[in-house]
Amino acid sequence: MARSRTPLAAIVLAAGKGTRMKSRTAKVLHEIGGRPLAWYAVKRALDAGASPVVVVVGHQAEAVEAALVASLPGAPLRFAVQEKQLGTAHAVLAARRALRGYDGPVAILSGDVPLLETDTLLKVVRARGRAPVAFATMTLGAPRGYGRVVRDAGGRPARIVEEKDASDAERAIREVNAGLYCADATFLWKSLAKVGADNAQEEFYLTDLVAMAARRDGAVAVEVPPEEASGVNDREELARAAKVLLRRRARALMRSGVTLEDPERFDCDEGVEIGPDTIVEPGVRLLGRTRVGAGCRIGAGSILKDVVLASQVTVNPYTLADQATVGSRAIVGPFARLRPDSVIGEEAHVGNFVETKKTTMGKGAKANHLTYLGDAIVGERTNVGAGTITCNYDGEKKHPTRIGAGAFIGSDSILVAPIEIGDRAYVAAGSTLTDPVPAGSLALGRARQVTKEGWVDRRNAEKQMKGSGKRRAG
């Protein structure tokens, strides 16, 4: 990612409640592509080379700070609290202490604009040159709700007027403020100290910087794509932005050699990695920190979250996996469930309606049907038959099951943990085992079968006799 050649700091405004979201959760905490909404503006500033990035928080400040720190570990983030929401200029002023001693350019971004591209931010930063301020504008057919850019007779930006303060002639202007700025730090702090609240909203507008700069060395206006500058104010706009981001990720993946059989039915969080020659069938969701190797196939309807797939893995349709690792050439599903801490070895098979939890399956091990493996270690080339259950929980504690290499576990076996099955051991179908099985042994844990010949005929005859007696008595 390209970076600015000059020092750069950034301020991201993320203090508002977002009343139009109709939510108890702060707007910037609503997730889009697996990240909090404010993450995108912060990440773009970091990608542009900004250090530090000061996030101005207010509503649910602690939660916003925690979410950003968790999603951007190690990033040069600082936080400033805007105790009362008195306007955008007031919000920027809240960041002044966090940038004490810094005198370079300062980018100012809104925390609810997830579609901004890093190159667009850099375009505004670089366009400033020696001017006090550069700011982004966009041209809209119906610019309702936006501040209008008023230019002087020479075509230079003179001021920005908010819609509620605009005259009818000013409201007819289609060039509007996009809410992205880059200002010289010294000019920024001196000018903001002079900003008043003499307007319809009785708030301190950051847009006043443009008029102040125009009276000095001038302000630079930079046209940007409207899509990138669009903010998120309600759930509908959140969903619309998510769709745009998803289209971008899908295009990038296909350009890198990934086949998406139907990009319109594909969902992928920000940061998911997929190797070349992987085929993704319709309806797949790849979430969190999922990483998919080269040459894999992911079947329709599968949902993978925080999963690592090695190369040439086949995930058959409708598989659910969470915090699991799958080795190369393994086959999983259909309708399998890999729960956290499942490690599926190379060339292993986990088939339909098999569930694993905190289980390691060795190379070439198989559990192809209707099986639960919890807190288990299954050795290489071991075959686990249909209906097998590891009874790992005694009501208070979890216990391990260890099955050696090359073992055979017959269908409908119940292995009561803690238990160990040795290498090459055989467990007969239908067994319930509570004791260890030595290597190379056959274990049978069945109840003794009892067969009573003729029992059905005798039972039916007794029923008929009882029925006849009742009719005579009646």
CSV table of C-alpha atoms in Angstrom, one decimal:
chain,number,residue,atom,x,y,z
A,1,MET,CA,0.0,0.0,0.0
A,2,ALA,CA,1.3,3.4,-0.9
A,3,ARG,CA,2.3,5.7,1.9
A,4,SER,CA,2.6,9.5,2.2
A,5,ARG,CA,6.2,10.7,1.8
A,6,THR,CA,5.7,13.4,4.5
A,7,PRO,CA,4.9,13.1,8.2
A,8,LEU,CA,1.2,12.7,8.7
A,9,ALA,CA,-1.1,12.5,11.7
A,10,ALA,CA,-4.8,11.7,11.6
A,11,ILE,CA,-7.9,12.4,13.6
A,12,VAL,CA,-10.9,10.1,13.2
A,13,LEU,CA,-14.2,11.5,14.5
A,14,ALA,CA,-16.1,8.6,16.2
A,15,ALA,CA,-17.9,10.2,19.1
A,16,GLY,CA,-21.5,10.3,17.9
A,17,LYS,CA,-24.3,8.1,19.1
A,18,GLY,CA,-25.9,7.6,15.6
A,19,THR,CA,-29.6,8.0,16.6
A,20,ARG,CA,-30.8,7.0,13.1
A,21,MET,CA,-29.4,3.5,13.7
A,22,LYS,CA,-32.2,3.0,16.2
A,23,SER,CA,-29.8,1.0,18.4
A,24,ARG,CA,-28.4,0.9,21.9
A,25,THR,CA,-25.0,0.3,20.3
A,26,ALA,CA,-22.9,3.3,19.2
A,27,LYS,CA,-23.0,3.7,15.4
A,28,VAL,CA,-19.3,3.2,14.9
A,29,LEU,CA,-19.4,-0.1,16.7
A,30,HIS,CA,-21.9,-1.7,14.2
A,31,GLU,CA,-20.0,-4.3,12.2
A,32,ILE,CA,-19.4,-4.3,8.5
A,33,GLY,CA,-17.3,-7.0,6.9
A,34,GLY,CA,-16.4,-8.3,10.4
A,35,ARG,CA,-15.0,-5.0,11.6
A,36,PRO,CA,-16.5,-2.2,13.6
A,37,LEU,CA,-17.5,0.7,11.3
A,38,ALA,CA,-14.9,3.1,12.6
A,39,TRP,CA,-12.1,0.5,11.8
A,40,TYR,CA,-12.2,1.4,8.1
A,41,ALA,CA,-11.4,5.1,8.5
A,42,VAL,CA,-8.7,4.3,11.1
A,43,LYS,CA,-7.2,1.6,8.8
A,44,ARG,CA,-7.1,3.9,5.8
A,45,ALA,CA,-5.3,6.6,7.8
A,46,LEU,CA,-2.8,4.0,9.0
A,47,ASP,CA,-2.3,2.7,5.4
A,48,ALA,CA,-1.6,6.3,4.3
A,49,GLY,CA,1.2,6.5,6.8
A,50,ALA,CA,-0.5,8.4,9.6
A,51,SER,CA,1.2,8.0,13.0
A,52,PRO,CA,-0.3,8.6,15.4
A,53,VAL,CA,-4.0,8.2,14.6
A,54,VAL,CA,-6.2,10.0,17.2
A,55,VAL,CA,-9.7,8.6,17.5
A,56,VAL,CA,-12.1,11.0,19.1
A,57,VAL,CA,-14.7,9.0,21.1
A,58,GLY,CA,-17.7,10.0,23.1
A,59,HIS,CA,-20.8,7.8,23.2
A,60,GLN,CA,-19.8,4.4,24.6
A,61,ALA,CA,-16.2,5.6,24.5
A,62,GLU,CA,-14.7,2.6,26.4
A,63,ALA,CA,-16.3,0.1,24.1
A,64,VAL,CA,-15.2,1.9,21.0
A,65,GLU,CA,-11.6,2.1,22.2
A,66,ALA,CA,-11.6,-1.6,23.2
A,67,ALA,CA,-13.0,-2.7,19.8
A,68,LEU,CA,-10.4,-0.7,17.8
A,69,VAL,CA,-7.4,-1.8,19.9
A,70,ALA,CA,-8.5,-5.4,19.6
A,71,SER,CA,-9.0,-5.2,15.8
A,72,LEU,CA,-5.8,-3.2,15.2
A,73,PRO,CA,-3.2,-4.7,17.7
A,74,GLY,CA,0.0,-2.7,17.9
A,75,ALA,CA,-1.2,0.2,15.8
A,76,PRO,CA,-0.2,3.7,16.9
A,77,LEU,CA,-3.6,4.7,18.2
A,78,ARG,CA,-4.4,7.4,20.7
A,79,PHE,CA,-7.8,8.3,22.0
A,80,ALA,CA,-9.4,11.6,23.0
A,81,VAL,CA,-12.8,12.0,24.7
A,82,GLN,CA,-15.4,14.5,23.5
A,83,GLU,CA,-17.5,14.8,26.6
A,84,LYS,CA,-20.3,16.7,24.9
A,85,GLN,CA,-21.1,16.5,21.2
A,86,LEU,CA,-21.1,20.2,20.3
A,87,GLY,CA,-20.1,19.8,16.6
A,88,THR,CA,-17.3,18.7,14.4
A,89,ALA,CA,-14.9,21.5,15.3
A,90,HIS,CA,-15.4,20.8,18.9
A,91,ALA,CA,-14.6,17.2,18.3
A,92,VAL,CA,-11.3,18.0,16.5
A,93,LEU,CA,-10.3,20.3,19.4
A,94,ALA,CA,-10.7,17.4,21.8
A,95,ALA,CA,-7.8,15.7,20.0
A,96,ARG,CA,-5.4,18.6,20.4
A,97,ARG,CA,-3.8,17.3,23.6
A,98,ALA,CA,-3.1,13.9,22.0
A,99,LEU,CA,-1.2,15.7,19.2
A,100,ARG,CA,0.8,18.0,21.5
A,101,GLY,CA,4.2,18.8,20.0
A,102,TYR,CA,3.2,17.7,16.5
A,103,ASP,CA,3.4,20.4,13.8
A,104,GLY,CA,2.9,18.6,10.5
A,105,PRO,CA,-0.1,17.9,8.3
A,106,VAL,CA,-3.2,16.5,10.0
A,107,ALA,CA,-5.8,14.4,8.1
A,108,ILE,CA,-9.3,14.6,9.5
A,109,LEU,CA,-11.7,11.7,8.7
A,110,SER,CA,-15.2,10.7,9.7
A,111,GLY,CA,-15.5,7.4,11.5
A,112,ASP,CA,-18.7,6.5,9.6
A,113,VAL,CA,-17.2,6.5,6.1
A,114,PRO,CA,-16.1,2.9,5.4
A,115,LEU,CA,-15.8,3.1,1.6
A,116,LEU,CA,-12.9,5.7,1.5
A,117,GLU,CA,-9.9,4.3,-0.4
A,118,THR,CA,-6.3,5.0,0.9
A,119,ASP,CA,-5.3,6.5,-2.5
A,120,THR,CA,-8.2,9.0,-2.2
A,121,LEU,CA,-7.0,10.0,1.2
A,122,LEU,CA,-3.5,10.5,-0.1
A,123,LYS,CA,-4.7,12.5,-3.0
A,124,VAL,CA,-6.2,15.0,-0.5
A,125,VAL,CA,-3.1,15.0,1.7
A,126,ARG,CA,-0.7,15.6,-1.3
A,127,ALA,CA,-2.9,18.3,-2.9
A,128,ARG,CA,-2.6,20.6,0.1
A,129,GLY,CA,1.0,21.6,-0.8
A,130,ARG,CA,1.7,24.8,1.2
A,131,ALA,CA,-2.0,25.7,1.6
A,132,PRO,CA,-3.5,25.8,5.1
A,133,VAL,CA,-6.2,23.3,4.2
A,134,ALA,CA,-7.2,20.9,1.5
A,135,PHE,CA,-10.6,19.3,1.6
A,136,ALA,CA,-12.6,16.8,-0.4
A,137,THR,CA,-15.7,17.6,-2.4
A,138,MET,CA,-18.1,15.6,-4.5
A,139,THR,CA,-20.8,16.5,-7.0
A,140,LEU,CA,-24.3,15.1,-6.4
A,141,GLY,CA,-27.5,15.3,-8.4
A,142,ALA,CA,-29.6,15.7,-5.3
A,143,PRO,CA,-27.3,17.0,-2.6
A,144,ARG,CA,-29.8,17.0,0.2
A,145,GLY,CA,-28.3,17.3,3.7
A,146,TYR,CA,-24.8,18.2,2.6
A,147,GLY,CA,-22.9,21.4,3.1
A,148,ARG,CA,-22.5,23.3,-0.2
A,149,VAL,CA,-19.1,24.5,-1.5
A,150,VAL,CA,-19.4,28.2,-2.3
A,151,ARG,CA,-16.7,29.5,-4.7
A,152,ASP,CA,-15.6,33.1,-5.3
A,153,ALA,CA,-15.6,34.9,-8.7
A,154,GLY,CA,-12.3,33.3,-9.6
A,155,GLY,CA,-13.6,29.8,-9.0
A,156,ARG,CA,-11.6,29.3,-5.8
A,157,PRO,CA,-13.3,27.8,-2.7
A,158,ALA,CA,-14.5,30.6,-0.5
A,159,ARG,CA,-16.5,28.8,2.2
A,160,ILE,CA,-18.8,25.9,3.0
A,161,VAL,CA,-22.3,26.6,4.0
A,162,GLU,CA,-24.4,24.0,5.8
A,163,GLU,CA,-27.8,23.3,4.3
A,164,LYS,CA,-29.8,24.6,7.2
A,165,ASP,CA,-27.9,27.9,6.9
A,166,ALA,CA,-27.9,28.1,3.1
A,167,SER,CA,-30.0,30.5,0.9
A,168,ASP,CA,-32.1,29.1,-1.9
A,169,ALA,CA,-29.4,30.0,-4.4
A,170,GLU,CA,-26.7,28.2,-2.3
A,171,ARG,CA,-28.9,25.1,-1.9
A,172,ALA,CA,-29.0,24.8,-5.7
A,173,ILE,CA,-25.2,24.2,-5.7
A,174,ARG,CA,-24.4,20.6,-6.5
A,175,GLU,CA,-20.7,20.6,-5.3
A,176,VAL,CA,-20.8,19.6,-1.6
A,177,ASN,CA,-18.4,18.9,1.2
A,178,ALA,CA,-17.3,15.3,1.5
A,179,GLY,CA,-16.1,15.6,5.1
A,180,LEU,CA,-12.4,14.8,4.5
A,181,TYR,CA,-9.7,17.4,5.3
A,182,CYS,CA,-6.0,17.8,5.6
A,183,ALA,CA,-4.8,20.8,7.5
A,184,ASP,CA,-1.5,22.3,8.7
A,185,ALA,CA,-1.4,21.6,12.5
A,186,THR,CA,-0.5,25.2,13.5
A,187,PHE,CA,-3.2,26.7,11.3
A,188,LEU,CA,-5.7,24.1,12.5
A,189,TRP,CA,-5.4,24.8,16.2
A,190,LYS,CA,-5.2,28.6,15.9
A,191,SER,CA,-8.3,28.6,13.6
A,192,LEU,CA,-10.4,26.2,15.7
A,193,ALA,CA,-9.9,28.4,18.7
A,194,LYS,CA,-11.8,31.1,16.8
A,195,VAL,CA,-14.7,29.0,15.5
A,196,GLY,CA,-18.1,30.1,16.9
A,197,ALA,CA,-21.5,28.5,17.0
A,198,ASP,CA,-23.5,31.3,15.3
A,199,ASN,CA,-25.6,29.0,13.1
A,200,ALA,CA,-28.9,27.1,12.9
A,201,GLN,CA,-27.5,24.1,14.8
A,202,GLU,CA,-25.7,26.2,17.4
A,203,GLU,CA,-22.7,23.9,16.9
A,204,PHE,CA,-19.0,24.5,16.2
A,205,TYR,CA,-18.5,23.6,12.5
A,206,LEU,CA,-15.3,22.2,11.2
A,207,THR,CA,-16.3,23.6,7.8
A,208,ASP,CA,-15.4,27.1,9.0
A,209,LEU,CA,-11.8,26.2,8.4
A,210,VAL,CA,-12.3,26.6,4.6
A,211,ALA,CA,-13.5,30.2,4.9
A,212,MET,CA,-10.6,31.0,7.3
A,213,ALA,CA,-8.1,29.4,4.9
A,214,ALA,CA,-9.6,31.2,1.9
A,215,ARG,CA,-8.9,34.5,3.7
A,216,ARG,CA,-5.3,33.6,4.0
A,217,ASP,CA,-3.4,31.6,1.4
A,218,GLY,CA,-6.4,29.8,0.1
A,219,ALA,CA,-8.1,26.4,0.5
A,220,VAL,CA,-7.6,23.5,-2.0
A,221,ALA,CA,-10.7,21.6,-3.1
A,222,VAL,CA,-10.2,18.0,-4.3
A,223,GLU,CA,-13.0,16.2,-6.2
A,224,VAL,CA,-13.5,12.6,-4.9
A,225,PRO,CA,-15.9,9.8,-6.0
A,226,PRO,CA,-19.3,10.2,-4.2
A,227,GLU,CA,-19.4,6.5,-3.4
A,228,GLU,CA,-16.2,6.7,-1.3
A,229,ALA,CA,-17.4,9.7,0.7
A,230,SER,CA,-20.8,8.4,1.5
A,231,GLY,CA,-21.4,8.1,5.2
A,232,VAL,CA,-23.4,5.5,7.1
A,233,ASN,CA,-26.3,6.9,9.1
A,234,ASP,CA,-28.8,4.0,9.3
A,235,ARG,CA,-29.1,0.3,8.8
A,236,GLU,CA,-30.0,0.5,5.2
A,237,GLU,CA,-26.9,2.5,4.4
A,238,LEU,CA,-24.8,0.1,6.5
A,239,ALA,CA,-26.1,-2.8,4.4
A,240,ARG,CA,-25.4,-0.9,1.2
A,241,ALA,CA,-21.8,-0.1,2.2
A,242,ALA,CA,-21.3,-3.7,3.2
A,243,LYS,CA,-22.3,-4.8,-0.3
A,244,VAL,CA,-19.9,-2.3,-1.9
A,245,LEU,CA,-17.0,-3.5,0.2
A,246,LEU,CA,-17.9,-7.1,-0.6
A,247,ARG,CA,-17.9,-6.4,-4.3
A,248,ARG,CA,-14.4,-4.9,-3.9
A,249,ARG,CA,-13.1,-7.9,-2.1
A,250,ALA,CA,-14.6,-10.3,-4.6
A,251,ARG,CA,-13.0,-8.5,-7.5
A,252,ALA,CA,-9.6,-8.5,-5.8
A,253,LEU,CA,-9.9,-12.2,-5.0
A,254,MET,CA,-10.8,-13.1,-8.6
A,255,ARG,CA,-7.9,-11.0,-9.9
A,256,SER,CA,-5.6,-12.9,-7.7
A,257,GLY,CA,-6.6,-16.3,-9.2
A,258,VAL,CA,-9.6,-17.3,-7.0
A,259,THR,CA,-12.7,-18.7,-8.7
A,260,LEU,CA,-16.0,-17.4,-7.2
A,261,GLU,CA,-18.7,-19.4,-9.0
A,262,ASP,CA,-21.3,-16.7,-8.1
A,263,PRO,CA,-19.8,-13.5,-6.7
A,264,GLU,CA,-23.3,-12.3,-5.8
A,265,ARG,CA,-23.7,-15.1,-3.4
A,266,PHE,CA,-20.4,-14.9,-1.6
A,267,ASP,CA,-19.6,-13.3,1.7
A,268,CYS,CA,-16.1,-12.6,3.0
A,269,ASP,CA,-14.9,-10.5,5.9
A,270,GLU,CA,-12.2,-7.9,5.6
A,271,GLY,CA,-8.8,-9.5,5.9
A,272,VAL,CA,-9.7,-13.1,4.8
A,273,GLU,CA,-7.0,-14.7,2.6
A,274,ILE,CA,-7.7,-17.2,-0.2
A,275,GLY,CA,-5.0,-18.8,-2.3
A,276,PRO,CA,-5.0,-19.1,-6.1
A,277,ASP,CA,-6.8,-21.9,-7.9
A,278,THR,CA,-9.3,-22.2,-5.0
A,279,ILE,CA,-12.9,-22.6,-6.1
A,280,VAL,CA,-15.6,-21.2,-3.9
A,281,GLU,CA,-19.2,-22.4,-4.6
A,282,PRO,CA,-22.3,-20.2,-4.1
A,283,GLY,CA,-23.5,-19.3,-0.6
A,284,VAL,CA,-20.1,-19.6,1.2
A,285,ARG,CA,-19.3,-17.3,4.1
A,286,LEU,CA,-15.7,-16.8,5.1
A,287,LEU,CA,-15.4,-14.9,8.4
A,288,GLY,CA,-13.0,-13.5,10.9
A,289,ARG,CA,-9.3,-14.4,10.3
A,290,THR,CA,-9.9,-17.3,7.9
A,291,ARG,CA,-7.0,-18.3,5.7
A,292,VAL,CA,-7.5,-20.6,2.7
A,293,GLY,CA,-4.6,-22.2,0.9
A,294,ALA,CA,-4.2,-22.8,-2.8
A,295,GLY,CA,-6.2,-25.3,-4.8
A,296,CYS,CA,-9.0,-25.8,-2.3
A,297,ARG,CA,-12.7,-26.3,-3.0
A,298,ILE,CA,-15.2,-24.9,-0.6
A,299,GLY,CA,-18.7,-26.3,-1.1
A,300,ALA,CA,-22.0,-24.4,-1.2
A,301,GLY,CA,-23.4,-23.1,2.0
A,302,SER,CA,-20.3,-23.6,4.1
A,303,ILE,CA,-19.5,-21.2,6.8
A,304,LEU,CA,-15.9,-20.9,8.0
A,305,LYS,CA,-14.8,-18.6,10.9
A,306,ASP,CA,-11.2,-18.1,12.0
A,307,VAL,CA,-10.3,-21.3,10.1
A,308,VAL,CA,-7.0,-22.2,8.5
A,309,LEU,CA,-7.1,-24.5,5.5
A,310,ALA,CA,-3.9,-25.8,4.0
A,311,SER,CA,-3.6,-26.4,0.2
A,312,GLN,CA,-5.9,-28.7,-1.7
A,313,VAL,CA,-8.5,-29.1,1.0
A,314,THR,CA,-12.0,-30.1,0.0
A,315,VAL,CA,-14.8,-28.7,2.1
A,316,ASN,CA,-18.0,-30.3,1.0
A,317,PRO,CA,-21.3,-28.4,1.1
A,318,TYR,CA,-22.9,-27.1,4.3
A,319,THR,CA,-19.9,-27.5,6.6
A,320,LEU,CA,-19.6,-25.3,9.7
A,321,ALA,CA,-16.1,-24.7,11.1
A,322,ASP,CA,-15.0,-22.3,13.8
A,323,GLN,CA,-11.4,-21.9,15.0
A,324,ALA,CA,-10.2,-25.1,13.3
A,325,THR,CA,-7.2,-26.1,11.3
A,326,VAL,CA,-7.3,-28.5,8.3
A,327,GLY,CA,-4.3,-30.1,6.7
A,328,SER,CA,-3.6,-30.5,3.1
A,329,ARG,CA,-5.6,-32.9,0.9
A,330,ALA,CA,-8.1,-33.4,3.8
A,331,ILE,CA,-11.8,-33.8,3.1
A,332,VAL,CA,-14.4,-32.3,5.3
A,333,GLY,CA,-18.2,-32.6,5.1
A,334,PRO,CA,-20.8,-32.4,3.8
A,335,PHE,CA,-22.8,-31.3,6.9
A,336,ALA,CA,-19.7,-31.6,9.2
A,337,ARG,CA,-19.1,-29.4,12.2
A,338,LEU,CA,-15.6,-28.5,13.3
A,339,ARG,CA,-15.8,-26.7,16.7
A,340,PRO,CA,-12.9,-24.7,18.3
A,341,ASP,CA,-9.5,-26.3,18.6
A,342,SER,CA,-10.2,-29.0,16.0
A,343,VAL,CA,-7.1,-30.0,14.1
A,344,ILE,CA,-7.7,-32.2,11.1
A,345,GLY,CA,-4.5,-33.7,9.7
A,346,GLU,CA,-3.3,-34.2,6.2
A,347,GLU,CA,-5.5,-36.5,4.1
A,348,ALA,CA,-7.9,-37.0,6.9
A,349,HIS,CA,-11.7,-37.4,6.3
A,350,VAL,CA,-14.4,-35.9,8.5
A,351,GLY,CA,-17.7,-36.9,6.9
A,352,ASN,CA,-21.4,-36.1,7.0
A,353,PHE,CA,-22.9,-35.3,10.4
A,354,VAL,CA,-19.5,-35.7,12.2
A,355,GLU,CA,-18.8,-33.2,15.0
A,356,THR,CA,-15.3,-32.5,16.4
A,357,LYS,CA,-14.4,-30.4,19.4
A,358,LYS,CA,-10.9,-29.9,20.8
A,359,THR,CA,-9.9,-32.9,18.8
A,360,THR,CA,-6.8,-33.8,16.7
A,361,MET,CA,-7.1,-36.3,13.9
A,362,GLY,CA,-3.8,-37.7,12.5
A,363,LYS,CA,-2.8,-38.0,8.9
A,364,GLY,CA,-5.2,-40.2,7.0
A,365,ALA,CA,-7.6,-40.8,9.9
A,366,LYS,CA,-11.2,-41.1,9.0
A,367,ALA,CA,-14.6,-40.5,10.7
A,368,ASN,CA,-17.0,-40.6,7.8
A,369,HIS,CA,-20.5,-40.8,9.4
A,370,LEU,CA,-22.5,-39.7,12.4
A,371,THR,CA,-19.8,-39.4,15.0
A,372,TYR,CA,-18.9,-37.1,17.9
A,373,LEU,CA,-15.3,-36.7,18.8
A,374,GLY,CA,-14.6,-34.4,21.8
A,375,ASP,CA,-11.3,-33.9,23.7
A,376,ALA,CA,-9.8,-36.6,21.6
A,377,ILE,CA,-6.6,-37.5,19.8
A,378,VAL,CA,-7.1,-39.9,16.9
A,379,GLY,CA,-3.9,-41.5,15.5
A,380,GLU,CA,-2.8,-41.7,11.9
A,381,ARG,CA,-4.8,-44.0,9.5
A,382,THR,CA,-7.3,-44.8,12.3
A,383,ASN,CA,-10.9,-45.5,11.1
A,384,VAL,CA,-13.8,-44.4,13.4
A,385,GLY,CA,-17.0,-46.1,12.5
A,386,ALA,CA,-20.5,-44.5,12.2
A,387,GLY,CA,-22.3,-43.6,15.4
A,388,THR,CA,-19.1,-43.6,17.6
A,389,ILE,CA,-19.2,-41.2,20.6
A,390,THR,CA,-16.4,-40.1,22.9
A,391,CYS,CA,-18.1,-39.5,26.3
A,392,ASN,CA,-15.8,-36.7,27.4
A,393,TYR,CA,-18.0,-35.0,30.0
A,394,ASP,CA,-18.9,-36.5,33.4
A,395,GLY,CA,-21.2,-33.6,34.4
A,396,GLU,CA,-18.4,-31.7,36.1
A,397,LYS,CA,-15.1,-32.2,34.1
A,398,LYS,CA,-13.9,-32.9,30.6
A,399,HIS,CA,-11.8,-36.0,30.0
A,400,PRO,CA,-9.6,-37.1,27.1
A,401,THR,CA,-9.8,-40.0,24.7
A,402,ARG,CA,-6.6,-41.2,23.0
A,403,ILE,CA,-6.8,-43.5,20.1
A,404,GLY,CA,-3.6,-44.8,18.6
A,405,ALA,CA,-2.4,-45.2,15.0
A,406,GLY,CA,-4.0,-47.7,12.7
A,407,ALA,CA,-6.8,-48.6,15.1
A,408,PHE,CA,-10.3,-49.6,14.0
A,409,ILE,CA,-13.3,-48.4,16.0
A,410,GLY,CA,-16.5,-50.3,15.1
A,411,SER,CA,-19.8,-48.6,14.5
A,412,ASP,CA,-21.9,-47.4,17.4
A,413,SER,CA,-19.1,-47.6,19.9
A,414,ILE,CA,-19.2,-45.6,23.1
A,415,LEU,CA,-15.8,-44.7,24.5
A,416,VAL,CA,-16.1,-43.4,28.1
A,417,ALA,CA,-13.3,-41.0,28.9
A,418,PRO,CA,-10.7,-41.0,30.2
A,419,ILE,CA,-9.7,-43.9,28.0
A,420,GLU,CA,-6.9,-45.0,25.8
A,421,ILE,CA,-7.1,-47.3,22.8
A,422,GLY,CA,-3.7,-48.6,21.6
A,423,ASP,CA,-2.2,-48.7,18.2
A,424,ARG,CA,-3.8,-51.2,15.8
A,425,ALA,CA,-6.4,-52.1,18.3
A,426,TYR,CA,-9.9,-53.2,17.2
A,427,VAL,CA,-13.1,-52.2,19.0
A,428,ALA,CA,-16.1,-54.4,18.0
A,429,ALA,CA,-19.2,-52.6,16.8
A,430,GLY,CA,-21.7,-51.7,19.5
A,431,SER,CA,-19.2,-51.8,22.3
A,432,THR,CA,-19.3,-49.6,25.4
A,433,LEU,CA,-15.8,-49.3,26.8
A,434,THR,CA,-14.5,-47.9,30.1
A,435,ASP,CA,-11.1,-49.6,30.3
A,436,PRO,CA,-7.9,-49.2,28.3
A,437,VAL,CA,-7.4,-51.3,25.2
A,438,PRO,CA,-3.8,-52.5,24.7
A,439,ALA,CA,-2.1,-52.2,21.3
A,440,GLY,CA,-3.1,-54.9,18.8
A,441,SER,CA,-6.0,-56.1,21.0
A,442,LEU,CA,-9.7,-56.7,20.2
A,443,ALA,CA,-12.2,-55.2,22.7
A,444,LEU,CA,-15.8,-56.2,22.9
A,445,GLY,CA,-18.0,-54.3,25.3
A,446,ARG,CA,-21.4,-55.6,24.3
A,447,ALA,CA,-24.2,-56.8,26.7
A,448,ARG,CA,-24.9,-60.5,26.5
A,449,GLN,CA,-27.5,-61.2,23.8
A,450,VAL,CA,-30.6,-63.2,24.8
A,451,THR,CA,-32.9,-64.8,22.1
A,452,LYS,CA,-36.3,-66.2,23.1
A,453,GLU,CA,-37.6,-68.2,20.2
A,454,GLY,CA,-41.4,-68.2,19.6
A,455,TRP,CA,-41.9,-65.2,22.0
A,456,VAL,CA,-43.8,-63.1,19.5
A,457,ASP,CA,-46.4,-65.9,18.7
A,458,ARG,CA,-46.9,-66.6,22.4
A,459,ARG,CA,-47.4,-62.9,23.2
A,460,ASN,CA,-50.0,-62.5,20.4
A,461,ALA,CA,-51.9,-65.6,21.6
A,462,GLU,CA,-52.0,-64.3,25.2
A,463,LYS,CA,-53.4,-61.0,23.9
A,464,GLN,CA,-56.2,-62.9,21.9
A,465,MET,CA,-57.1,-64.9,25.0
A,466,LYS,CA,-57.4,-61.8,27.2
A,467,GLY,CA,-59.5,-60.1,24.5
A,468,SER,CA,-61.9,-63.1,24.3
A,469,GLY,CA,-62.3,-63.2,28.1
A,470,LYS,CA,-63.3,-59.5,28.2
A,471,ARG,CA,-65.9,-59.9,25.5
A,472,ARG,CA,-67.5,-62.9,27.4
A,473,ALA,CA,-67.6,-61.0,30.6
A,474,GLY,CA,-69.3,-58.1,28.9
